[in-house]
Amino acid sequence: MCIAKLLSLALLLVSATAAAQTRPAPEAATGRLQKTETLARHEMVVAANPLAAQAGLDILHRGGSAIDAAIAVQMMLNLVEPQSSGIGGGALILYWDARQKLLYAYDGRETAPAAARPSRFLNPDGTPMDFRKAVIGGRSVGVPGVLRALELAHQAHGRLDWGQDFQPAIAAAAAGFAVSPRLHELLSQDSVLPQDPVARALFYQPDGQALPVGALLRNPDLAETLRRIATDGADAFYRGPIAEAIVAAVRGHPTNPGDMTDADLANYHAAVRPAVCGSFRLLRICGFGPPSSGGIATLQILGILQALGPAKPGPVTPQDIHLYSEAARLAFADRDAYVADPDFVRVPVDGLIDPAYLAGRARLIDPQHSMGHAEPGEPPGRRGMAPPIGFGPSEHGTSHVSIIDRDGNALSMTTTIESAFGSHLLVGGFLLNNQLTDFSFLPERNGSAVVNRVEAGKRPRSSMSPTILFDATGHLYGVAGSPGGSVIINYVTGSLWLMIDKGYAPLAAISLPHFGSRNGLTELEADAPISWESALEAMGHKVRRLEMTSGLHVIMRGPQGWIGAADPRREGVALGD
Ligand code: DON
């Protein structure tokens, strides 16, 4: 794209942004919260709960770096948003170190215990287990990785003491906080948690009703757990009494026990991975590579759209949604065939995002008619293919954190315990994940091994898509990410595309009804205009409407500083100065 075009695009973004600063986003969907963009010159924290974002901003004010703030945010999220993330789960962290001008990718994804076997989620007759039955209990629990990943990143980029970053959450866990509407709603919907006496005493009233909105929730067990980790480091979690309590809970589940051992916890290591980067228009976009499928899929979708022609700024049309959905279909076909833990499977990352390969994939798209279902391609460097696996249901067990500090360091962290309240095992005031259900339940299909089958010590494939953007001169341009299961890829990529190609301001982009495909039906958010649906059907799409509870948290560079926006579908906020 020529510079003149980029400038006109930038202007469009600027004018849309200016409008958004004075006007809140429209209440486009039922249940959406009224939000405004936040403008900051120096530093910004966007997180899923106001207390968590404030904890991060306070740490920045005390001289902390983006990773110090992220630790404070994560610990507070564990307390106030226990359904979504915490030290019992995993996280993928992209960190831009402004002084070194280097981008780091810290992999805190959970691992399968050493005793795990490919048949883990099969019934005795060889059929896949019922998903919900697999989730609840010890079988689904992966060795948590959040603390090791934060520790590794803190050793490299932290400015405050590790223990100092835990203080806001420790204080709040001891003193208590007001239950939010979202936590109340998810507790009310849950039928398993109230059966556990400890969880019931923590989250419910004596009559079994969830604590009401605004009730004071104190979590002294979590305060004590965090105090130990603040004092003795992550080792206090991976060895000793906390580790023993985790193993006992996982192995001791009465109907669905797991096989995690002390050694699994003691041997857990976070990994430093290469970030996956590519060009889109005049920007450089970096995402998380395997074991996540997010970064590759984002670059594939955008790369295919780029191959289809120049940007056409303006309001999104059904024709745009058609092209986007076809590109997403192609990306999901490759994702299912090729992407899994890189320590177990050779993933042809470079081939999958190669512009010539993507141009070939783009040629498969008919501008007037949907292909319906895409087959995986043959990227350069491929070796063996596995058939696609199914999709999990829409979930609430993940959170995204975006931070920029005053030195220009940036953090994009998606953090998860997988489903809402994870495995429902509560230990030391925190919940254990059910991340192992992100593996394929079927170890093989049509005689081929599925790349994402369960194996001992392996990380399940993720769709988490923490993303950091740079401009043509290599300067930081933005940070983005979202929860949402495998739809994360479309939430993040669709929003970036709306901002970069269509000229939407950040809040307008993340507020628009979602669209896309995961190589099944074409998906529209429940409140999407009926005109989109009929136009897509006329192009041969089979359309499915669904609730699409993204939690997009973005920071983008604007003319006067950083523009932060939190998804109106959840309780998050952007705070900065
Ligand atoms: O890693 C993944 O892709 C999933 N475990 C993320 C789950 C998720 O986003 C649930 N949702 N809100």
Coordinates of C-alpha atoms and ligand atoms in Angstrom, one line a residue, residues 83-84 90 92 109-110 182 291-294 335 393-399 414-420 434-438 460-465 482-489 491 549-551 570, ligand 1:
Q83 CA -13.9 -18.1 37.1
S84 CA -11.4 -17.0 34.4
G90 CA -1.6 -21.2 32.3
L92 CA 1.0 -16.9 27.2
R109 CA 1.0 -23.3 29.1
E110 CA 0.1 -26.2 31.3
R182 CA -20.5 -11.2 36.3
P291 CA 1.7 -24.4 21.2
S292 CA -0.8 -21.6 20.4
S293 CA -2.4 -21.6 17.0
G294 CA -3.4 -17.9 17.5
R335 CA -4.6 -24.9 12.3
P393 CA -18.3 -24.9 23.5
S394 CA -18.2 -21.1 24.3
E395 CA -16.6 -20.5 27.6
H396 CA -15.7 -18.0 30.3
G397 CA -12.4 -19.3 31.7
T398 CA -9.9 -16.9 30.3
S399 CA -8.9 -13.2 30.6
T414 CA -3.8 -14.1 27.8
T415 CA -4.3 -16.2 30.9
T416 CA -6.7 -19.0 31.5
I417 CA -8.0 -21.8 33.6
E418 CA -10.0 -23.0 30.4
S419 CA -13.7 -23.4 31.3
A420 CA -15.5 -21.2 33.8
N434 CA -9.1 -28.0 33.1
Q435 CA -6.6 -27.2 30.3
L436 CA -6.0 -30.8 29.2
T437 CA -9.4 -30.8 27.6
D438 CA -7.8 -28.5 24.9
P460 CA -2.4 -28.8 24.7
R461 CA -2.9 -26.6 21.6
S462 CA -4.2 -23.1 22.4
S463 CA -6.1 -20.5 20.5
M464 CA -4.9 -17.7 22.7
S465 CA -3.8 -14.8 20.6
S482 CA -9.1 -11.6 24.1
P483 CA -10.6 -14.6 25.8
G484 CA -13.2 -16.8 24.0
G485 CA -12.0 -20.3 23.3
S486 CA -11.2 -21.0 19.6
V487 CA -13.2 -17.9 18.6
I488 CA -10.4 -15.8 20.2
I489 CA -8.7 -16.0 16.8
Y491 CA -12.2 -11.8 17.9
T549 CA -18.7 -13.1 24.7
S550 CA -15.3 -11.8 23.8
G551 CA -13.2 -9.8 26.3
R570 CA -17.5 -7.8 30.0
Ligands
DON1 O1 -6.1 -21.9 25.3 C1 -7.2 -21.9 24.8 O2 -7.3 -21.7 23.6 C2 -8.4 -22.0 25.6 N1 -8.2 -22.8 26.8 C3 -9.0 -20.7 26.0 C4 -10.3 -20.8 26.7 C5 -11.1 -19.6 26.7 O3 -10.8 -18.6 26.1 C6 -12.3 -19.6 27.5 N2 -13.0 -18.4 27.6 N3 -13.4 -17.4 27.6

